[in-house]
GROMACS .gro file of C-alpha atoms in nm:
model
  355
    1UNK     CA    1  -0.004  -0.008   0.000
    2UNK     CA    2   0.109   0.378  -0.063
    3UNK     CA    3   0.218   0.552   0.235
    4UNK     CA    4   0.054   0.874   0.334
    5UNK     CA    5   0.361   1.001   0.535
    6UNK     CA    6   0.564   0.987   0.209
    7UNK     CA    7   0.555   1.342   0.084
    8UNK     CA    8   0.657   1.245  -0.277
    9UNK     CA    9   0.293   1.072  -0.283
   10UNK     CA   10   0.129   1.411  -0.336
   11UNK     CA   11   0.360   1.556  -0.581
   12UNK     CA   12   0.289   1.213  -0.795
   13UNK     CA   13  -0.076   1.180  -0.745
   14UNK     CA   14  -0.207   1.535  -0.661
   15UNK     CA   15  -0.036   1.736  -0.906
   16UNK     CA   16  -0.295   2.005  -0.916
   17UNK     CA   17  -0.283   2.066  -0.558
   18UNK     CA   18  -0.647   1.956  -0.437
   19UNK     CA   19  -0.496   1.864  -0.101
   20UNK     CA   20  -0.364   2.206  -0.037
   21UNK     CA   21  -0.679   2.382  -0.167
   22UNK     CA   22  -0.887   2.188   0.075
   23UNK     CA   23  -0.664   2.266   0.381
   24UNK     CA   24  -0.730   2.635   0.284
   25UNK     CA   25  -1.103   2.605   0.359
   26UNK     CA   26  -1.070   2.846   0.657
   27UNK     CA   27  -0.908   3.118   0.452
   28UNK     CA   28  -1.178   3.065   0.204
   29UNK     CA   29  -1.471   3.116   0.474
   30UNK     CA   30  -1.309   3.438   0.594
   31UNK     CA   31  -1.251   3.578   0.266
   32UNK     CA   32  -1.582   3.490   0.121
   33UNK     CA   33  -1.728   3.664   0.427
   34UNK     CA   34  -1.576   3.989   0.333
   35UNK     CA   35  -1.666   3.939  -0.035
   36UNK     CA   36  -2.024   3.896   0.059
   37UNK     CA   37  -2.028   4.183   0.301
   38UNK     CA   38  -1.900   4.420   0.028
   39UNK     CA   39  -2.113   4.295  -0.255
   40UNK     CA   40  -2.381   4.487  -0.425
   41UNK     CA   41  -2.734   4.323  -0.342
   42UNK     CA   42  -3.062   4.366  -0.540
   43UNK     CA   43  -3.327   4.514  -0.329
   44UNK     CA   44  -3.569   4.267  -0.173
   45UNK     CA   45  -3.943   4.259  -0.233
   46UNK     CA   46  -4.113   4.420   0.068
   47UNK     CA   47  -4.244   4.102   0.197
   48UNK     CA   48  -4.022   3.789   0.043
   49UNK     CA   49  -4.208   3.476   0.080
   50UNK     CA   50  -3.894   3.239   0.066
   51UNK     CA   51  -3.547   3.201  -0.075
   52UNK     CA   52  -3.452   2.945  -0.340
   53UNK     CA   53  -3.103   2.829  -0.388
   54UNK     CA   54  -3.045   2.712  -0.720
   55UNK     CA   55  -2.734   2.516  -0.816
   56UNK     CA   56  -2.587   2.148  -0.925
   57UNK     CA   57  -2.303   1.952  -0.765
   58UNK     CA   58  -2.039   2.135  -0.598
   59UNK     CA   59  -2.234   2.450  -0.641
   60UNK     CA   60  -2.561   2.331  -0.466
   61UNK     CA   61  -2.401   2.166  -0.166
   62UNK     CA   62  -2.343   2.496  -0.009
   63UNK     CA   63  -2.709   2.580  -0.001
   64UNK     CA   64  -2.768   2.237   0.188
   65UNK     CA   65  -2.512   2.354   0.452
   66UNK     CA   66  -2.654   2.712   0.447
   67UNK     CA   67  -3.005   2.594   0.524
   68UNK     CA   68  -2.882   2.309   0.782
   69UNK     CA   69  -2.644   2.581   0.986
   70UNK     CA   70  -2.941   2.837   0.994
   71UNK     CA   71  -3.231   2.617   1.062
   72UNK     CA   72  -3.511   2.821   1.243
   73UNK     CA   73  -3.298   3.136   1.265
   74UNK     CA   74  -3.418   3.200   0.897
   75UNK     CA   75  -3.748   3.441   0.888
   76UNK     CA   76  -3.840   3.268   0.554
   77UNK     CA   77  -3.817   2.903   0.419
   78UNK     CA   78  -3.508   2.827   0.218
   79UNK     CA   79  -3.513   2.550  -0.052
   80UNK     CA   80  -3.236   2.402  -0.262
   81UNK     CA   81  -3.333   2.333  -0.613
   82UNK     CA   82  -3.110   2.092  -0.813
   83UNK     CA   83  -3.273   2.093  -1.161
   84UNK     CA   84  -3.342   2.308  -1.457
   85UNK     CA   85  -3.718   2.374  -1.360
   86UNK     CA   86  -3.794   2.605  -1.065
   87UNK     CA   87  -4.120   2.524  -0.840
   88UNK     CA   88  -4.417   2.688  -0.972
   89UNK     CA   89  -4.459   2.888  -0.641
   90UNK     CA   90  -4.166   3.123  -0.750
   91UNK     CA   91  -4.274   3.476  -0.825
   92UNK     CA   92  -4.240   3.834  -0.740
   93UNK     CA   93  -4.213   3.769  -0.375
   94UNK     CA   94  -3.937   3.508  -0.425
   95UNK     CA   95  -3.565   3.545  -0.395
   96UNK     CA   96  -3.329   3.328  -0.616
   97UNK     CA   97  -2.983   3.254  -0.540
   98UNK     CA   98  -2.822   3.106  -0.857
   99UNK     CA   99  -2.490   2.934  -0.783
  100UNK     CA  100  -2.269   2.834  -1.044
  101UNK     CA  101  -1.895   2.831  -1.011
  102UNK     CA  102  -1.825   2.823  -1.378
  103UNK     CA  103  -2.134   3.049  -1.459
  104UNK     CA  104  -2.195   2.813  -1.748
  105UNK     CA  105  -2.395   2.516  -1.542
  106UNK     CA  106  -2.683   2.449  -1.811
  107UNK     CA  107  -2.938   2.373  -1.536
  108UNK     CA  108  -2.872   2.664  -1.330
  109UNK     CA  109  -2.874   2.897  -1.645
  110UNK     CA  110  -3.218   2.778  -1.717
  111UNK     CA  111  -3.349   2.820  -1.366
  112UNK     CA  112  -3.223   3.168  -1.370
  113UNK     CA  113  -3.427   3.228  -1.703
  114UNK     CA  114  -3.731   3.116  -1.505
  115UNK     CA  115  -3.676   3.306  -1.215
  116UNK     CA  116  -3.626   3.634  -1.408
  117UNK     CA  117  -3.935   3.573  -1.628
  118UNK     CA  118  -4.129   3.511  -1.295
  119UNK     CA  119  -4.015   3.823  -1.151
  120UNK     CA  120  -3.816   3.704  -0.879
  121UNK     CA  121  -3.533   3.887  -0.704
  122UNK     CA  122  -3.218   3.704  -0.846
  123UNK     CA  123  -2.857   3.695  -0.685
  124UNK     CA  124  -2.587   3.516  -0.879
  125UNK     CA  125  -2.285   3.364  -0.702
  126UNK     CA  126  -2.036   3.291  -0.958
  127UNK     CA  127  -1.677   3.336  -1.099
  128UNK     CA  128  -1.815   3.463  -1.409
  129UNK     CA  129  -1.963   3.326  -1.732
  130UNK     CA  130  -2.315   3.355  -1.870
  131UNK     CA  131  -2.479   3.349  -1.508
  132UNK     CA  132  -2.291   3.684  -1.431
  133UNK     CA  133  -2.419   3.832  -1.769
  134UNK     CA  134  -2.744   3.723  -1.747
  135UNK     CA  135  -2.800   3.845  -1.363
  136UNK     CA  136  -2.655   4.164  -1.434
  137UNK     CA  137  -2.863   4.232  -1.763
  138UNK     CA  138  -3.162   4.130  -1.597
  139UNK     CA  139  -3.137   4.393  -1.306
  140UNK     CA  140  -3.009   4.122  -1.039
  141UNK     CA  141  -2.700   4.111  -0.817
  142UNK     CA  142  -2.385   3.953  -0.897
  143UNK     CA  143  -2.141   3.838  -0.654
  144UNK     CA  144  -1.803   3.745  -0.820
  145UNK     CA  145  -1.586   3.497  -0.636
  146UNK     CA  146  -1.224   3.400  -0.748
  147UNK     CA  147  -1.179   3.181  -1.054
  148UNK     CA  148  -0.935   2.892  -1.067
  149UNK     CA  149  -1.066   2.634  -0.852
  150UNK     CA  150  -1.261   2.304  -0.922
  151UNK     CA  151  -1.618   2.374  -0.811
  152UNK     CA  152  -1.639   2.144  -0.525
  153UNK     CA  153  -1.321   2.317  -0.387
  154UNK     CA  154  -1.464   2.644  -0.396
  155UNK     CA  155  -1.718   2.551  -0.118
  156UNK     CA  156  -1.648   2.855   0.103
  157UNK     CA  157  -1.676   3.108  -0.179
  158UNK     CA  158  -1.992   2.944  -0.317
  159UNK     CA  159  -2.172   2.932   0.036
  160UNK     CA  160  -2.059   3.215   0.271
  161UNK     CA  161  -2.157   3.509   0.053
  162UNK     CA  162  -2.493   3.388   0.041
  163UNK     CA  163  -2.495   3.370   0.428
  164UNK     CA  164  -2.380   3.735   0.420
  165UNK     CA  165  -2.665   3.829   0.187
  166UNK     CA  166  -2.918   3.672   0.395
  167UNK     CA  167  -2.799   3.885   0.695
  168UNK     CA  168  -2.756   4.199   0.527
  169UNK     CA  169  -3.119   4.151   0.392
  170UNK     CA  170  -3.228   4.096   0.735
  171UNK     CA  171  -3.364   3.748   0.696
  172UNK     CA  172  -3.131   3.617   0.943
  173UNK     CA  173  -2.962   3.755   1.263
  174UNK     CA  174  -2.599   3.843   1.280
  175UNK     CA  175  -2.381   3.562   1.152
  176UNK     CA  176  -2.033   3.729   1.210
  177UNK     CA  177  -1.938   3.508   1.531
  178UNK     CA  178  -2.064   3.210   1.358
  179UNK     CA  179  -1.831   3.253   1.062
  180UNK     CA  180  -1.536   3.339   1.279
  181UNK     CA  181  -1.595   3.019   1.481
  182UNK     CA  182  -1.650   2.819   1.196
  183UNK     CA  183  -1.327   2.951   1.034
  184UNK     CA  184  -1.126   2.882   1.355
  185UNK     CA  185  -1.246   2.527   1.400
  186UNK     CA  186  -1.210   2.421   1.042
  187UNK     CA  187  -0.833   2.565   1.075
  188UNK     CA  188  -0.775   2.342   1.395
  189UNK     CA  189  -0.909   2.017   1.209
  190UNK     CA  190  -0.694   2.120   0.914
  191UNK     CA  191  -0.364   2.144   1.121
  192UNK     CA  192  -0.441   1.819   1.283
  193UNK     CA  193  -0.494   1.631   0.965
  194UNK     CA  194  -0.235   1.790   0.719
  195UNK     CA  195   0.009   1.601   0.519
  196UNK     CA  196   0.289   1.682   0.768
  197UNK     CA  197   0.113   1.502   1.055
  198UNK     CA  198   0.205   1.146   1.089
  199UNK     CA  199  -0.077   0.871   1.015
  200UNK     CA  200  -0.062   0.770   1.370
  201UNK     CA  201  -0.175   1.112   1.511
  202UNK     CA  202  -0.368   1.199   1.189
  203UNK     CA  203  -0.743   1.101   1.187
  204UNK     CA  204  -0.811   1.201   0.838
  205UNK     CA  205  -0.508   0.966   0.722
  206UNK     CA  206  -0.618   0.684   0.955
  207UNK     CA  207  -0.977   0.684   0.816
  208UNK     CA  208  -0.869   0.697   0.459
  209UNK     CA  209  -0.643   0.383   0.522
  210UNK     CA  210  -0.933   0.205   0.704
  211UNK     CA  211  -1.154   0.285   0.379
  212UNK     CA  212  -0.911   0.159   0.105
  213UNK     CA  213  -1.087  -0.125  -0.093
  214UNK     CA  214  -1.422  -0.053   0.084
  215UNK     CA  215  -1.727   0.139  -0.044
  216UNK     CA  216  -1.831   0.440   0.240
  217UNK     CA  217  -2.168   0.456   0.368
  218UNK     CA  218  -2.179   0.783   0.555
  219UNK     CA  219  -2.462   0.834   0.803
  220UNK     CA  220  -2.569   1.157   0.966
  221UNK     CA  221  -2.645   1.129   1.327
  222UNK     CA  222  -2.930   1.369   1.284
  223UNK     CA  223  -3.118   1.542   0.995
  224UNK     CA  224  -2.902   1.860   1.094
  225UNK     CA  225  -2.600   1.681   0.951
  226UNK     CA  226  -2.746   1.545   0.644
  227UNK     CA  227  -2.570   1.828   0.435
  228UNK     CA  228  -2.237   1.705   0.583
  229UNK     CA  229  -2.303   1.336   0.509
  230UNK     CA  230  -2.395   1.431   0.148
  231UNK     CA  231  -2.094   1.627   0.110
  232UNK     CA  232  -1.879   1.348   0.227
  233UNK     CA  233  -2.055   1.099  -0.034
  234UNK     CA  234  -2.002   1.351  -0.314
  235UNK     CA  235  -1.623   1.387  -0.220
  236UNK     CA  236  -1.570   1.018  -0.221
  237UNK     CA  237  -1.751   1.012  -0.552
  238UNK     CA  238  -1.546   1.296  -0.734
  239UNK     CA  239  -1.213   1.299  -0.536
  240UNK     CA  240  -1.180   0.921  -0.451
  241UNK     CA  241  -1.341   0.800  -0.763
  242UNK     CA  242  -1.538   0.554  -0.560
  243UNK     CA  243  -1.919   0.476  -0.505
  244UNK     CA  244  -2.033   0.585  -0.175
  245UNK     CA  245  -2.382   0.612   0.002
  246UNK     CA  246  -2.544   0.862   0.254
  247UNK     CA  247  -2.840   0.855   0.471
  248UNK     CA  248  -2.973   0.990   0.812
  249UNK     CA  249  -3.085   0.895   1.147
  250UNK     CA  250  -3.361   0.838   1.248
  251UNK     CA  251  -3.486   0.804   0.870
  252UNK     CA  252  -3.267   0.516   0.814
  253UNK     CA  253  -3.388   0.309   1.091
  254UNK     CA  254  -3.717   0.282   0.905
  255UNK     CA  255  -3.571   0.129   0.586
  256UNK     CA  256  -3.179   0.129   0.545
  257UNK     CA  257  -3.136  -0.103   0.842
  258UNK     CA  258  -3.333  -0.381   0.672
  259UNK     CA  259  -3.093  -0.343   0.371
  260UNK     CA  260  -2.808  -0.471   0.601
  261UNK     CA  261  -2.962  -0.811   0.542
  262UNK     CA  262  -2.778  -0.807   0.210
  263UNK     CA  263  -2.572  -1.094   0.125
  264UNK     CA  264  -2.236  -1.140   0.337
  265UNK     CA  265  -2.013  -1.056   0.020
  266UNK     CA  266  -2.195  -0.737  -0.035
  267UNK     CA  267  -2.175  -0.625   0.338
  268UNK     CA  268  -1.810  -0.724   0.374
  269UNK     CA  269  -1.719  -0.435   0.134
  270UNK     CA  270  -1.904  -0.161   0.291
  271UNK     CA  271  -1.774   0.060   0.590
  272UNK     CA  272  -2.012   0.278   0.784
  273UNK     CA  273  -1.915   0.635   0.902
  274UNK     CA  274  -2.144   0.793   1.141
  275UNK     CA  275  -2.142   1.170   1.172
  276UNK     CA  276  -2.218   1.333   1.489
  277UNK     CA  277  -2.238   1.685   1.609
  278UNK     CA  278  -2.140   1.644   1.961
  279UNK     CA  279  -2.485   1.769   2.109
  280UNK     CA  280  -2.730   1.463   2.011
  281UNK     CA  281  -2.983   1.403   2.293
  282UNK     CA  282  -2.952   1.059   2.476
  283UNK     CA  283  -3.221   0.894   2.303
  284UNK     CA  284  -3.081   0.965   1.960
  285UNK     CA  285  -2.733   0.827   2.056
  286UNK     CA  286  -2.908   0.520   2.187
  287UNK     CA  287  -3.098   0.482   1.850
  288UNK     CA  288  -2.748   0.502   1.698
  289UNK     CA  289  -2.569   0.227   1.920
  290UNK     CA  290  -2.885   0.002   1.885
  291UNK     CA  291  -2.861   0.021   1.509
  292UNK     CA  292  -2.483  -0.028   1.500
  293UNK     CA  293  -2.531  -0.359   1.716
  294UNK     CA  294  -2.800  -0.483   1.507
  295UNK     CA  295  -2.696  -0.379   1.154
  296UNK     CA  296  -2.398  -0.202   1.111
  297UNK     CA  297  -2.206  -0.522   1.320
  298UNK     CA  298  -2.192  -0.690   0.958
  299UNK     CA  299  -2.007  -0.391   0.795
  300UNK     CA  300  -1.632  -0.423   0.709
  301UNK     CA  301  -1.603  -0.125   0.966
  302UNK     CA  302  -1.769   0.130   1.155
  303UNK     CA  303  -1.633   0.476   1.253
  304UNK     CA  304  -1.770   0.755   1.423
  305UNK     CA  305  -1.659   1.126   1.342
  306UNK     CA  306  -1.748   1.426   1.582
  307UNK     CA  307  -1.814   1.778   1.447
  308UNK     CA  308  -1.675   2.054   1.658
  309UNK     CA  309  -1.770   2.404   1.792
  310UNK     CA  310  -2.067   2.566   1.976
  311UNK     CA  311  -2.258   2.676   1.659
  312UNK     CA  312  -2.428   2.461   1.388
  313UNK     CA  313  -2.200   2.620   1.127
  314UNK     CA  314  -1.873   2.509   1.286
  315UNK     CA  315  -1.996   2.174   1.354
  316UNK     CA  316  -2.099   2.135   0.978
  317UNK     CA  317  -1.784   2.282   0.825
  318UNK     CA  318  -1.552   2.099   1.073
  319UNK     CA  319  -1.711   1.774   0.942
  320UNK     CA  320  -1.678   1.873   0.589
  321UNK     CA  321  -1.300   1.983   0.624
  322UNK     CA  322  -1.213   1.630   0.757
  323UNK     CA  323  -1.409   1.445   0.485
  324UNK     CA  324  -1.273   1.661   0.224
  325UNK     CA  325  -0.927   1.547   0.350
  326UNK     CA  326  -1.014   1.177   0.396
  327UNK     CA  327  -1.150   1.156   0.021
  328UNK     CA  328  -0.829   1.321  -0.121
  329UNK     CA  329  -0.603   1.076   0.100
  330UNK     CA  330  -0.815   0.802  -0.029
  331UNK     CA  331  -0.752   0.907  -0.394
  332UNK     CA  332  -0.378   0.907  -0.325
  333UNK     CA  333  -0.366   0.584  -0.143
  334UNK     CA  334  -0.554   0.453  -0.470
  335UNK     CA  335  -0.289   0.608  -0.695
  336UNK     CA  336  -0.566   0.837  -0.830
  337UNK     CA  337  -0.556   1.218  -0.904
  338UNK     CA  338  -0.830   1.368  -0.720
  339UNK     CA  339  -0.893   1.658  -0.920
  340UNK     CA  340  -1.009   1.525  -1.280
  341UNK     CA  341  -1.359   1.451  -1.309
  342UNK     CA  342  -1.397   1.303  -1.669
  343UNK     CA  343  -1.722   1.146  -1.635
  344UNK     CA  344  -1.902   1.465  -1.563
  345UNK     CA  345  -1.706   1.645  -1.833
  346UNK     CA  346  -1.790   1.393  -2.092
  347UNK     CA  347  -2.167   1.411  -2.017
  348UNK     CA  348  -2.154   1.794  -2.028
  349UNK     CA  349  -1.967   1.764  -2.374
  350UNK     CA  350  -2.196   1.528  -2.499
  351UNK     CA  351  -2.495   1.712  -2.401
  352UNK     CA  352  -2.357   2.049  -2.556
  353UNK     CA  353  -2.286   1.849  -2.887
  354UNK     CA  354  -2.614   1.699  -2.913
  355UNK     CA  355  -2.815   2.026  -2.820
   0.00000   0.00000   0.00000
């Protein structure tokens, strides 16, 4: 097996520097907050009914994390749309935050066109492209974020400006302390799990080693952590180039636990990762323990990962930081470059060619 403590490993298998980019999440969070605070925002309707965050892939997960971190603090509902169509209820009292890192995502461009036709207030978060042009031309706002990243590696830039916008619009109370705590906690996780930290003391390297040759099943310990579990799953897909699954307690105890009655040869290749926030009620923890005893005992391995911080944003982003690093280390252990996503690019190219 390749050794994660060998510095030459990263030069060979991560030439684009995905690992170093991932380790910079805390800087992204702070920088993105300032970008969002300084951006010119469109005026809201007098009584906004709801917020829709529209995006795909790495540009959409920020919306999920945003909704999860704010929860009941938001004064209006927030919905994430991963599609080329908007819900029919979107109209003049709607706020649509269109996120596309490249500014060229087919589905997001289509949704933005629909939002403008419906008279919604549109804010685009993008590094440029047609989305920026479309939003500006239609009288909406544009938050321009730095170019040069893979979309999934620009999570801070795609998510945090939307948080700043919601605060500035008065749809949520002050978030400055949330952002600073999250940046600090993420920085701590990165310092403990960076490439210079030996495997024996490095939780991300150790977990990546345990997952080698396995299919990860990432389970959120509560609905509040679903977005983090989804992020882990997608990062295993794109960075590690492996299949993965995600679900959340308590819902999975009403369906997926039965799926662990699969044939032994199937169960033997699946490793369970349970994400915890650290503030779960005792009954919720008991449900996890019972499920682990009855179902996950058949897995190739079971691992618990705990988020950090007092606030929801910190717990979510600390889990995201660790998961990103695990997925990159797993790619390197497999001898795979984590950056290219050839299958995604091929689908996009063929859809353009056949349009």
